[in-house]
């Protein structure tokens, strides 16, 4: 059970009201009273200062301890109206490696009070997708309503022996039975993350863990923070972002992911929950796709696209948006802000990461997509990543990465495309007119100091700050633009991935 929610003074009444509505013991899944829900929504509508207090900042503040960080998230983790969640731990012995003994596994359930037709999702394009991705694609294509998510860590259920899809469906059926869902297992969207190639311990999950998670959900024991923490694998801390709209609707997102990060039309695992009404299914899918393209598709920790990448958005449609196009625009902006924040959190929480690199590309000779690919190429350069890890302003590695990328495009790059190219590091121009501008020890010291200022502990269990190693690539002409986030490469990354399965 999580610690009591530490809300700010302005939002205390709304927080207490919402928790009381969800804390009454019950022996089966049932929604909070409509009067309690109306009271909470009415409070948010009439107290705009509480809307701000219940939302995460666009740029998180610096934190001095893990407790301070977690208290900040807990105060902003209230789920939108119509959602509940619960998690439970379990143990299993992997068939593929029984000598490892009984290993821990966690399963999280998120359920809506009633089924919803308003949901969307995007999945990995890896040609070896996990069984939950295959099942999820089928759910999306069917157009059928959803009422729950079932997410397990430790085992990804990818290309494993046996029938992976059947194992996934067994867990979904167990979740539906435990929650009393009229739609059965097909009303549950599954996700799995963890070791590739291991069989999903469906018997242990369905028989023991799912019922325990459903019991916590029914008792009101979970919120978005507990869900964000429960789906972690090698993540060092939970990732949660939230926004509250003018009319009281909420947009709350959680994510997990620290390694095998270079998404392609999806992300590691991320879920966005909202109670906003007035957004149809097709519009919601389009909003999600645009947000994913600008956020999760613009990050990279290690250049490896996962086999399990999934991002899903679900709406309970209980709180009306503001009238007219302004309401939809506000909603889309909130989704964009949540996904942008979560994607940055994923990179900052990357395995062994102690610097986050932000590359801004302007005027790339081509499309925004090409600009994004160039940015990825720079942040994925092992030589540049290692230089950043050591606070070494070896600027030639940036230019080399740019030249390598453009050279591979062969005839697609027009003559003279780099004539006006400038490169900056930490805001200082380091390359212009075809030459480096790096004269004197003062410049070297300034660039190294910029890197050191953005550094944090590679094993920190909370984000100390939100600073970046800033790289600018400007071609000086109209063209594609992009912002890409990446991480450095440290010995800790190697250590984590040399011993991942245990």
CSV table of C-alpha atoms in Angstrom, one decimal:
chain,number,residue,atom,x,y,z
A,1,UNK,CA,0.0,0.0,0.0
A,2,UNK,CA,1.3,3.4,-0.9
A,3,UNK,CA,2.0,6.2,1.6
A,4,UNK,CA,-0.8,8.7,2.2
A,5,UNK,CA,-1.1,11.1,-0.7
A,6,UNK,CA,0.8,14.4,0.0
A,7,UNK,CA,-1.3,17.0,-1.7
A,8,UNK,CA,-0.7,20.7,-1.7
A,9,UNK,CA,-3.0,22.9,0.5
A,10,UNK,CA,-5.0,24.2,-2.5
A,11,UNK,CA,-5.8,20.8,-3.7
A,12,UNK,CA,-6.3,18.9,-0.4
A,13,UNK,CA,-10.1,19.0,-0.5
A,14,UNK,CA,-10.2,17.5,-4.0
A,15,UNK,CA,-7.6,14.9,-3.2
A,16,UNK,CA,-9.3,13.8,0.0
A,17,UNK,CA,-12.7,13.7,-1.7
A,18,UNK,CA,-11.4,11.5,-4.5
A,19,UNK,CA,-9.5,9.1,-2.3
A,20,UNK,CA,-12.5,8.7,0.0
A,21,UNK,CA,-14.7,7.9,-3.0
A,22,UNK,CA,-12.2,5.1,-3.9
A,23,UNK,CA,-11.3,3.8,-0.4
A,24,UNK,CA,-14.5,2.2,0.7
A,25,UNK,CA,-14.0,-1.6,1.1
A,26,UNK,CA,-15.9,-3.7,-1.3
A,27,UNK,CA,-15.8,-7.4,-2.3
A,28,UNK,CA,-16.3,-6.9,-6.0
A,29,UNK,CA,-15.4,-4.4,-8.7
A,30,UNK,CA,-17.8,-1.4,-8.6
A,31,UNK,CA,-17.5,2.2,-9.5
A,32,UNK,CA,-17.3,5.0,-6.9
A,33,UNK,CA,-20.6,6.7,-6.2
A,34,UNK,CA,-21.8,9.2,-8.9
A,35,UNK,CA,-22.3,11.8,-6.2
A,36,UNK,CA,-18.6,11.5,-5.1
A,37,UNK,CA,-17.5,11.8,-8.7
A,38,UNK,CA,-19.7,14.9,-9.3
A,39,UNK,CA,-18.4,16.5,-6.1
A,40,UNK,CA,-14.8,16.0,-7.2
A,41,UNK,CA,-15.4,17.3,-10.8
A,42,UNK,CA,-17.4,20.3,-9.4
A,43,UNK,CA,-14.5,21.1,-7.0
A,44,UNK,CA,-12.0,21.1,-9.9
A,45,UNK,CA,-14.2,23.3,-12.1
A,46,UNK,CA,-14.7,25.9,-9.4
A,47,UNK,CA,-11.1,25.9,-8.1
A,48,UNK,CA,-8.7,26.5,-11.1
A,49,UNK,CA,-5.8,26.8,-8.7
A,50,UNK,CA,-6.4,23.1,-7.8
A,51,UNK,CA,-6.1,22.1,-11.4
A,52,UNK,CA,-2.6,23.4,-11.4
A,53,UNK,CA,-1.7,21.8,-8.1
A,54,UNK,CA,-2.9,18.4,-9.4
A,55,UNK,CA,-0.8,18.5,-12.6
A,56,UNK,CA,2.9,17.9,-13.1
A,57,UNK,CA,5.0,20.9,-14.2
A,58,UNK,CA,5.9,20.9,-17.9
A,59,UNK,CA,9.6,21.0,-16.7
A,60,UNK,CA,9.9,19.1,-13.4
A,61,UNK,CA,11.5,21.0,-10.6
A,62,UNK,CA,14.9,19.8,-9.2
A,63,UNK,CA,14.6,17.3,-6.4
A,64,UNK,CA,16.9,16.7,-3.4
A,65,UNK,CA,15.8,13.1,-2.6
A,66,UNK,CA,13.8,10.2,-3.8
A,67,UNK,CA,11.2,10.9,-1.1
A,68,UNK,CA,10.8,14.4,-2.3
A,69,UNK,CA,10.4,13.2,-5.9
A,70,UNK,CA,7.9,10.5,-5.1
A,71,UNK,CA,5.8,12.8,-2.9
A,72,UNK,CA,5.6,15.3,-5.8
A,73,UNK,CA,4.3,12.6,-8.2
A,74,UNK,CA,1.9,11.1,-5.6
A,75,UNK,CA,0.3,14.5,-5.2
A,76,UNK,CA,-0.4,14.6,-8.9
A,77,UNK,CA,-1.3,10.9,-9.5
A,78,UNK,CA,-5.1,11.0,-9.1
A,79,UNK,CA,-6.6,9.0,-11.9
A,80,UNK,CA,-9.3,10.5,-14.2
A,81,UNK,CA,-12.9,9.9,-13.3
A,82,UNK,CA,-14.0,6.3,-14.1
A,83,UNK,CA,-10.6,4.6,-13.7
A,84,UNK,CA,-9.1,2.4,-11.0
A,85,UNK,CA,-5.9,0.4,-10.8
A,86,UNK,CA,-4.3,-2.3,-8.7
A,87,UNK,CA,-1.1,-4.3,-8.7
A,88,UNK,CA,0.2,-7.4,-7.1
A,89,UNK,CA,3.5,-9.3,-7.0
A,90,UNK,CA,4.1,-13.0,-7.7
A,91,UNK,CA,6.9,-15.5,-8.3
A,92,UNK,CA,7.6,-18.0,-11.1
A,93,UNK,CA,10.4,-20.3,-12.2
A,94,UNK,CA,11.3,-19.8,-15.8
A,95,UNK,CA,11.0,-22.9,-17.9
A,96,UNK,CA,14.0,-21.8,-20.0
A,97,UNK,CA,16.3,-21.2,-17.0
A,98,UNK,CA,15.0,-23.2,-14.0
A,99,UNK,CA,18.4,-23.0,-12.2
A,100,UNK,CA,17.7,-19.3,-11.6
A,101,UNK,CA,15.0,-20.3,-9.1
A,102,UNK,CA,11.8,-18.4,-8.3
A,103,UNK,CA,11.9,-14.9,-9.8
A,104,UNK,CA,9.7,-11.9,-9.0
A,105,UNK,CA,7.0,-10.8,-11.4
A,106,UNK,CA,4.5,-8.0,-11.1
A,107,UNK,CA,1.1,-7.6,-12.7
A,108,UNK,CA,-0.9,-4.3,-12.9
A,109,UNK,CA,-4.6,-3.9,-13.8
A,110,UNK,CA,-6.3,-0.7,-14.8
A,111,UNK,CA,-10.0,-0.9,-15.2
A,112,UNK,CA,-12.8,1.5,-16.3
A,113,UNK,CA,-16.1,1.6,-14.5
A,114,UNK,CA,-17.8,0.9,-17.8
A,115,UNK,CA,-16.6,-0.3,-21.2
A,116,UNK,CA,-15.3,2.4,-23.6
A,117,UNK,CA,-15.3,2.6,-27.4
A,118,UNK,CA,-13.0,5.6,-27.2
A,119,UNK,CA,-9.5,4.2,-27.1
A,120,UNK,CA,-6.5,4.0,-29.4
A,121,UNK,CA,-3.1,2.5,-29.5
A,122,UNK,CA,0.2,2.3,-31.5
A,123,UNK,CA,2.5,-0.7,-31.5
A,124,UNK,CA,6.1,-1.6,-32.4
A,125,UNK,CA,7.1,-2.1,-36.0
A,126,UNK,CA,9.7,-4.7,-35.0
A,127,UNK,CA,9.1,-7.8,-37.2
A,128,UNK,CA,9.4,-10.0,-34.1
A,129,UNK,CA,6.5,-8.6,-32.0
A,130,UNK,CA,5.5,-10.1,-28.7
A,131,UNK,CA,2.3,-12.1,-28.4
A,132,UNK,CA,0.6,-9.2,-26.4
A,133,UNK,CA,1.3,-6.9,-29.3
A,134,UNK,CA,-0.3,-9.3,-31.8
A,135,UNK,CA,-3.3,-9.6,-29.6
A,136,UNK,CA,-3.5,-5.9,-29.1
A,137,UNK,CA,-3.4,-5.2,-32.8
A,138,UNK,CA,-6.4,-7.6,-33.2
A,139,UNK,CA,-8.3,-5.8,-30.4
A,140,UNK,CA,-7.7,-2.4,-32.1
A,141,UNK,CA,-8.7,-3.7,-35.6
A,142,UNK,CA,-11.9,-5.2,-34.2
A,143,UNK,CA,-13.2,-1.9,-33.0
A,144,UNK,CA,-14.6,-3.6,-29.9
A,145,UNK,CA,-14.8,-1.7,-26.6
A,146,UNK,CA,-12.2,-2.1,-23.9
A,147,UNK,CA,-12.7,-2.0,-20.1
A,148,UNK,CA,-9.2,-3.0,-18.7
A,149,UNK,CA,-5.5,-3.2,-19.2
A,150,UNK,CA,-3.3,-6.0,-17.9
A,151,UNK,CA,0.4,-5.3,-17.8
A,152,UNK,CA,3.1,-7.7,-16.5
A,153,UNK,CA,6.8,-7.1,-16.2
A,154,UNK,CA,9.8,-9.5,-16.1
A,155,UNK,CA,8.7,-11.6,-19.1
A,156,UNK,CA,7.9,-10.1,-22.5
A,157,UNK,CA,6.3,-13.2,-24.1
A,158,UNK,CA,8.1,-12.8,-27.4
A,159,UNK,CA,8.9,-15.7,-29.7
A,160,UNK,CA,8.8,-18.1,-26.7
A,161,UNK,CA,8.1,-21.8,-26.8
A,162,UNK,CA,4.5,-22.9,-26.6
A,163,UNK,CA,1.5,-20.7,-27.6
A,164,UNK,CA,2.3,-17.2,-26.5
A,165,UNK,CA,-1.0,-15.8,-27.7
A,166,UNK,CA,-3.0,-18.4,-25.8
A,167,UNK,CA,-1.0,-17.6,-22.6
A,168,UNK,CA,-1.8,-13.9,-23.1
A,169,UNK,CA,-5.5,-14.6,-23.6
A,170,UNK,CA,-5.5,-16.8,-20.5
A,171,UNK,CA,-4.3,-13.9,-18.4
A,172,UNK,CA,-6.9,-11.6,-20.1
A,173,UNK,CA,-9.7,-14.0,-19.4
A,174,UNK,CA,-8.6,-14.3,-15.7
A,175,UNK,CA,-8.5,-10.5,-15.4
A,176,UNK,CA,-12.0,-10.2,-16.9
A,177,UNK,CA,-13.3,-12.9,-14.5
A,178,UNK,CA,-11.7,-11.2,-11.5
A,179,UNK,CA,-13.1,-7.8,-12.5
A,180,UNK,CA,-16.5,-9.1,-13.6
A,181,UNK,CA,-16.3,-7.7,-17.1
A,182,UNK,CA,-19.3,-8.5,-19.3
A,183,UNK,CA,-17.1,-8.4,-22.4
A,184,UNK,CA,-14.8,-11.2,-21.2
A,185,UNK,CA,-11.1,-11.4,-22.1
A,186,UNK,CA,-11.6,-9.5,-25.3
A,187,UNK,CA,-12.3,-6.4,-23.3
A,188,UNK,CA,-8.8,-6.5,-21.8
A,189,UNK,CA,-5.7,-5.0,-23.6
A,190,UNK,CA,-2.6,-7.0,-22.6
A,191,UNK,CA,1.0,-5.8,-22.4
A,192,UNK,CA,4.2,-7.6,-21.3
A,193,UNK,CA,7.8,-6.4,-20.9
A,194,UNK,CA,10.9,-8.1,-19.8
A,195,UNK,CA,13.1,-11.0,-21.0
A,196,UNK,CA,12.6,-11.9,-24.6
A,197,UNK,CA,12.3,-15.6,-25.4
A,198,UNK,CA,10.8,-16.7,-22.1
A,199,UNK,CA,7.3,-18.2,-21.8
A,200,UNK,CA,4.7,-16.1,-19.9
A,201,UNK,CA,4.0,-17.8,-16.6
A,202,UNK,CA,0.3,-17.7,-17.4
A,203,UNK,CA,-0.7,-20.3,-14.7
A,204,UNK,CA,0.9,-18.3,-11.9
A,205,UNK,CA,-0.4,-15.0,-13.2
A,206,UNK,CA,-4.0,-16.1,-13.8
A,207,UNK,CA,-4.3,-18.2,-10.7
A,208,UNK,CA,-2.6,-16.1,-8.1
A,209,UNK,CA,-1.4,-12.6,-9.2
A,210,UNK,CA,-4.4,-11.4,-11.2
A,211,UNK,CA,-6.9,-12.1,-8.3
A,212,UNK,CA,-4.6,-10.2,-5.9
A,213,UNK,CA,-4.3,-7.2,-8.2
A,214,UNK,CA,-8.1,-7.2,-8.7
A,215,UNK,CA,-8.6,-7.2,-5.0
A,216,UNK,CA,-6.3,-4.2,-4.5
A,217,UNK,CA,-8.1,-2.4,-7.4
A,218,UNK,CA,-11.5,-3.1,-5.8
A,219,UNK,CA,-10.3,-1.8,-2.4
A,220,UNK,CA,-9.2,1.4,-4.0
A,221,UNK,CA,-5.5,0.8,-3.1
A,222,UNK,CA,-3.9,2.0,-6.3
A,223,UNK,CA,-3.4,5.2,-8.3
A,224,UNK,CA,-1.4,6.2,-11.3
A,225,UNK,CA,1.8,6.4,-9.1
A,226,UNK,CA,1.5,2.8,-7.9
A,227,UNK,CA,0.8,1.7,-11.5
A,228,UNK,CA,3.8,3.6,-12.8
A,229,UNK,CA,6.0,2.0,-10.2
A,230,UNK,CA,4.6,-1.5,-10.7
A,231,UNK,CA,5.4,-1.7,-14.4
A,232,UNK,CA,9.1,-0.9,-14.0
A,233,UNK,CA,11.8,-3.4,-14.9
A,234,UNK,CA,15.3,-1.8,-15.0
A,235,UNK,CA,13.8,1.6,-14.5
A,236,UNK,CA,15.4,3.4,-11.6
A,237,UNK,CA,12.2,5.4,-10.8
A,238,UNK,CA,8.6,5.7,-11.9
A,239,UNK,CA,7.5,8.0,-14.7
A,240,UNK,CA,4.2,9.9,-14.5
A,241,UNK,CA,2.9,13.1,-16.1
A,242,UNK,CA,-0.6,14.7,-15.7
A,243,UNK,CA,-2.6,17.7,-16.8
A,244,UNK,CA,-5.9,19.1,-15.7
A,245,UNK,CA,-8.0,20.9,-18.3
A,246,UNK,CA,-10.1,24.0,-17.7
A,247,UNK,CA,-13.4,22.1,-17.3
A,248,UNK,CA,-11.9,19.6,-14.9
A,249,UNK,CA,-11.0,16.8,-17.3
A,250,UNK,CA,-7.8,15.0,-16.5
A,251,UNK,CA,-5.0,13.5,-18.8
A,252,UNK,CA,-2.7,11.2,-16.9
A,253,UNK,CA,0.1,9.2,-18.4
A,254,UNK,CA,2.6,6.6,-17.1
A,255,UNK,CA,5.5,4.9,-18.9
A,256,UNK,CA,8.2,2.4,-18.4
A,257,UNK,CA,11.4,1.9,-20.3
A,258,UNK,CA,15.1,2.3,-19.7
A,259,UNK,CA,16.9,0.2,-22.3
A,260,UNK,CA,16.2,-1.2,-25.7
A,261,UNK,CA,14.9,2.3,-26.5
A,262,UNK,CA,14.6,3.6,-30.1
A,263,UNK,CA,10.8,3.5,-30.8
A,264,UNK,CA,9.3,3.4,-34.2
A,265,UNK,CA,5.6,4.5,-34.1
A,266,UNK,CA,5.3,3.4,-30.5
A,267,UNK,CA,7.2,3.4,-27.3
A,268,UNK,CA,8.4,1.0,-24.7
A,269,UNK,CA,5.2,0.8,-22.6
A,270,UNK,CA,3.1,3.9,-22.0
A,271,UNK,CA,-0.6,4.4,-21.1
A,272,UNK,CA,-2.6,7.6,-21.1
A,273,UNK,CA,-5.9,7.8,-19.3
A,274,UNK,CA,-8.4,10.6,-19.6
A,275,UNK,CA,-12.0,11.3,-18.7
A,276,UNK,CA,-12.5,13.9,-21.4
A,277,UNK,CA,-15.8,13.7,-23.2
A,278,UNK,CA,-16.4,14.9,-26.8
A,279,UNK,CA,-13.5,13.1,-28.5
A,280,UNK,CA,-14.5,10.3,-30.8
A,281,UNK,CA,-12.4,7.2,-31.4
A,282,UNK,CA,-10.9,8.3,-34.8
A,283,UNK,CA,-10.0,11.7,-33.5
A,284,UNK,CA,-8.4,10.1,-30.4
A,285,UNK,CA,-6.3,7.8,-32.6
A,286,UNK,CA,-5.1,10.8,-34.7
A,287,UNK,CA,-4.3,12.8,-31.6
A,288,UNK,CA,-2.2,9.9,-30.2
A,289,UNK,CA,-0.4,9.4,-33.5
A,290,UNK,CA,0.7,13.0,-33.7
A,291,UNK,CA,1.8,13.1,-30.1
A,292,UNK,CA,3.8,9.9,-30.4
A,293,UNK,CA,5.5,11.1,-33.6
A,294,UNK,CA,6.7,14.3,-31.8
A,295,UNK,CA,7.8,12.6,-28.6
A,296,UNK,CA,8.4,8.8,-28.3
A,297,UNK,CA,9.6,8.6,-31.9
A,298,UNK,CA,12.1,11.3,-31.2
A,299,UNK,CA,14.1,9.6,-28.4
A,300,UNK,CA,16.9,7.0,-28.3
A,301,UNK,CA,18.8,5.4,-25.4
A,302,UNK,CA,20.7,2.7,-27.3
A,303,UNK,CA,19.3,2.5,-30.8
A,304,UNK,CA,17.5,-0.8,-30.2
A,305,UNK,CA,13.8,-1.0,-31.0
A,306,UNK,CA,11.8,-3.2,-28.6
A,307,UNK,CA,9.7,-6.1,-29.6
A,308,UNK,CA,7.0,-5.1,-27.1
A,309,UNK,CA,6.6,-1.3,-27.7
A,310,UNK,CA,3.0,-0.2,-27.0
A,311,UNK,CA,1.3,3.1,-26.3
A,312,UNK,CA,-2.4,3.2,-25.6
A,313,UNK,CA,-4.9,5.9,-24.7
A,314,UNK,CA,-8.3,5.3,-23.1
A,315,UNK,CA,-11.1,7.7,-22.3
A,316,UNK,CA,-14.0,7.2,-19.9
A,317,UNK,CA,-15.7,10.2,-21.5
A,318,UNK,CA,-17.2,11.5,-18.2
A,319,UNK,CA,-16.1,15.2,-18.2
A,320,UNK,CA,-17.1,17.5,-21.1
A,321,UNK,CA,-14.4,19.5,-22.8
A,322,UNK,CA,-14.8,23.2,-23.4
A,323,UNK,CA,-17.2,24.0,-26.2
A,324,UNK,CA,-15.9,24.4,-29.8
A,325,UNK,CA,-12.5,23.7,-31.3
A,326,UNK,CA,-10.8,25.3,-28.3
A,327,UNK,CA,-11.7,22.4,-26.2
A,328,UNK,CA,-10.3,19.8,-28.5
A,329,UNK,CA,-7.1,21.9,-29.0
A,330,UNK,CA,-6.6,22.1,-25.3
A,331,UNK,CA,-7.0,18.4,-25.0
A,332,UNK,CA,-4.6,17.6,-27.8
A,333,UNK,CA,-2.0,20.0,-26.2
A,334,UNK,CA,-2.4,18.2,-22.9
A,335,UNK,CA,-1.8,14.8,-24.6
A,336,UNK,CA,1.2,16.3,-26.3
A,337,UNK,CA,2.6,17.7,-23.1
A,338,UNK,CA,2.1,14.4,-21.2
A,339,UNK,CA,3.8,12.3,-23.9
A,340,UNK,CA,6.7,14.8,-24.3
A,341,UNK,CA,7.3,14.8,-20.6
A,342,UNK,CA,7.2,11.0,-20.4
A,343,UNK,CA,9.5,10.5,-23.4
A,344,UNK,CA,12.1,12.9,-21.8
A,345,UNK,CA,11.7,11.0,-18.5
A,346,UNK,CA,12.5,7.7,-20.2
A,347,UNK,CA,15.8,9.0,-21.6
A,348,UNK,CA,16.8,10.6,-18.3
A,349,UNK,CA,16.0,7.3,-16.6
A,350,UNK,CA,17.9,5.3,-19.2
A,351,UNK,CA,20.0,2.4,-18.1
A,352,UNK,CA,23.3,3.9,-16.9
A,353,UNK,CA,22.5,7.3,-18.2
A,354,UNK,CA,24.2,10.3,-16.6
A,355,UNK,CA,23.7,12.9,-19.3
A,356,UNK,CA,20.7,13.5,-21.6
A,357,UNK,CA,21.6,14.9,-25.0
A,358,UNK,CA,19.2,17.2,-26.8
A,359,UNK,CA,19.8,17.7,-30.5
A,360,UNK,CA,17.9,20.4,-32.3
A,361,UNK,CA,18.0,20.1,-36.1
A,362,UNK,CA,17.0,23.1,-38.3
A,363,UNK,CA,16.7,23.3,-42.0
A,364,UNK,CA,17.8,19.7,-42.8
A,365,UNK,CA,17.8,19.2,-46.6
A,366,UNK,CA,14.6,17.1,-46.6
A,367,UNK,CA,11.6,16.5,-44.4
A,368,UNK,CA,11.1,16.6,-40.7
A,369,UNK,CA,11.4,12.8,-40.7
A,370,UNK,CA,14.8,13.1,-42.2
A,371,UNK,CA,15.8,15.7,-39.7
A,372,UNK,CA,14.7,13.3,-36.9
A,373,UNK,CA,16.7,10.5,-38.4
A,374,UNK,CA,19.8,12.8,-38.5
A,375,UNK,CA,19.2,13.7,-34.8
A,376,UNK,CA,19.0,10.0,-33.9
A,377,UNK,CA,22.2,9.3,-35.8
A,378,UNK,CA,24.0,11.9,-33.7
A,379,UNK,CA,22.7,10.7,-30.3
A,380,UNK,CA,23.4,7.1,-31.3
A,381,UNK,CA,27.0,7.7,-32.2
A,382,UNK,CA,29.0,5.5,-29.7
A,383,UNK,CA,32.0,7.8,-29.9
A,384,UNK,CA,30.0,10.9,-29.2
A,385,UNK,CA,28.0,9.2,-26.4
A,386,UNK,CA,31.2,8.2,-24.7
A,387,UNK,CA,32.7,11.7,-25.0
A,388,UNK,CA,29.6,13.1,-23.3
A,389,UNK,CA,29.9,10.5,-20.6
A,390,UNK,CA,33.4,11.8,-19.9
A,391,UNK,CA,32.5,15.5,-20.2
A,392,UNK,CA,34.9,15.6,-23.1
A,393,UNK,CA,34.0,18.3,-25.7
A,394,UNK,CA,35.4,16.2,-28.6
A,395,UNK,CA,33.4,18.2,-31.1
A,396,UNK,CA,34.8,16.5,-34.1
A,397,UNK,CA,32.6,13.5,-33.3
A,398,UNK,CA,29.5,15.5,-33.8
A,399,UNK,CA,30.6,16.7,-37.2
A,400,UNK,CA,31.7,13.2,-38.1
A,401,UNK,CA,28.3,11.8,-37.2
A,402,UNK,CA,26.5,14.4,-39.3
A,403,UNK,CA,28.8,13.8,-42.3
A,404,UNK,CA,28.4,10.0,-42.0
A,405,UNK,CA,24.6,10.3,-42.0
A,406,UNK,CA,24.5,12.7,-45.0
A,407,UNK,CA,27.0,10.6,-46.9
A,408,UNK,CA,24.8,7.6,-46.7
A,409,UNK,CA,22.0,9.5,-48.5
A,410,UNK,CA,24.2,9.7,-51.6
A,411,UNK,CA,22.3,11.6,-54.4
A,412,UNK,CA,19.5,12.7,-52.1
A,413,UNK,CA,21.5,15.5,-50.6
A,414,UNK,CA,21.7,18.6,-52.9
A,415,UNK,CA,25.1,20.2,-53.7
A,416,UNK,CA,26.0,22.9,-51.2
A,417,UNK,CA,23.7,21.6,-48.5
A,418,UNK,CA,26.3,22.0,-45.8
A,419,UNK,CA,27.7,25.3,-47.0
A,420,UNK,CA,25.8,27.3,-44.4
A,421,UNK,CA,25.9,24.6,-41.7
A,422,UNK,CA,26.6,25.7,-38.2
A,423,UNK,CA,27.0,23.4,-35.2
A,424,UNK,CA,26.7,24.6,-31.6
A,425,UNK,CA,27.4,22.9,-28.2
A,426,UNK,CA,25.9,24.4,-25.1
A,427,UNK,CA,24.8,27.4,-27.1
A,428,UNK,CA,28.3,28.2,-28.4
A,429,UNK,CA,29.0,28.0,-32.1
A,430,UNK,CA,31.8,25.4,-32.6
A,431,UNK,CA,31.5,24.9,-36.4
A,432,UNK,CA,30.8,27.4,-39.1
A,433,UNK,CA,31.8,28.0,-42.8
A,434,UNK,CA,33.2,24.5,-43.1
A,435,UNK,CA,35.6,25.0,-40.2
A,436,UNK,CA,35.7,24.5,-36.4
A,437,UNK,CA,35.7,27.6,-34.2
A,438,UNK,CA,37.6,26.2,-31.2
A,439,UNK,CA,40.5,28.5,-30.3
A,440,UNK,CA,41.9,28.7,-26.8
A,441,UNK,CA,41.6,26.8,-23.5
A,442,UNK,CA,38.7,29.0,-22.4
A,443,UNK,CA,36.4,27.6,-25.0
A,444,UNK,CA,37.4,24.0,-24.1
A,445,UNK,CA,36.7,24.7,-20.4
A,446,UNK,CA,33.4,26.4,-21.2
A,447,UNK,CA,32.2,23.4,-23.3
A,448,UNK,CA,33.3,20.9,-20.7
A,449,UNK,CA,31.6,22.9,-17.9
A,450,UNK,CA,28.3,22.8,-19.9
A,451,UNK,CA,28.5,19.0,-20.0
A,452,UNK,CA,29.4,18.7,-16.3
A,453,UNK,CA,26.4,21.0,-15.4
A,454,UNK,CA,24.0,18.6,-17.1
A,455,UNK,CA,25.5,15.5,-15.4
A,456,UNK,CA,23.7,13.4,-12.8
A,457,UNK,CA,24.5,10.1,-11.1
A,458,UNK,CA,24.2,7.1,-13.4
A,459,UNK,CA,22.7,5.0,-10.6
A,460,UNK,CA,20.5,7.8,-9.1
A,461,UNK,CA,17.0,6.6,-8.1
A,462,UNK,CA,15.4,10.0,-8.7
A,463,UNK,CA,15.9,12.8,-11.3
A,464,UNK,CA,18.0,15.5,-9.7
A,465,UNK,CA,17.4,18.0,-12.4
A,466,UNK,CA,16.1,18.4,-16.0
A,467,UNK,CA,19.2,19.8,-17.7
A,468,UNK,CA,20.5,18.7,-21.2
A,469,UNK,CA,23.7,18.6,-23.1
A,470,UNK,CA,22.5,21.0,-25.9
A,471,UNK,CA,23.6,20.3,-29.5
A,472,UNK,CA,22.4,22.6,-32.4
A,473,UNK,CA,22.6,21.6,-36.1
A,474,UNK,CA,21.5,24.5,-38.3
A,475,UNK,CA,21.8,24.2,-42.1
A,476,UNK,CA,20.8,27.8,-42.5
A,477,UNK,CA,18.1,27.1,-45.1
A,478,UNK,CA,14.4,26.1,-45.1
A,479,UNK,CA,14.0,22.4,-44.6
A,480,UNK,CA,13.2,19.7,-42.0
A,481,UNK,CA,13.2,20.4,-38.3
A,482,UNK,CA,13.3,18.1,-35.3
A,483,UNK,CA,14.3,17.8,-31.7
A,484,UNK,CA,15.7,14.4,-30.6
A,485,UNK,CA,16.7,13.3,-27.1
A,486,UNK,CA,19.4,10.7,-26.4
A,487,UNK,CA,21.7,9.5,-23.7
A,488,UNK,CA,25.4,9.0,-23.1
A,489,UNK,CA,27.1,5.6,-22.9
A,490,UNK,CA,28.5,4.5,-19.5
A,491,UNK,CA,30.1,1.5,-17.9
A,492,UNK,CA,26.9,1.2,-15.8
A,493,UNK,CA,24.9,0.6,-19.0
A,494,UNK,CA,27.1,-2.3,-19.8
A,495,UNK,CA,26.9,-3.7,-16.3
A,496,UNK,CA,23.1,-3.5,-16.3
A,497,UNK,CA,22.7,-5.3,-19.6
A,498,UNK,CA,25.4,-7.9,-18.8
A,499,UNK,CA,23.2,-9.2,-15.9
A,500,UNK,CA,19.7,-8.3,-17.1
A,501,UNK,CA,17.8,-11.6,-16.6
A,502,UNK,CA,18.6,-12.0,-12.9
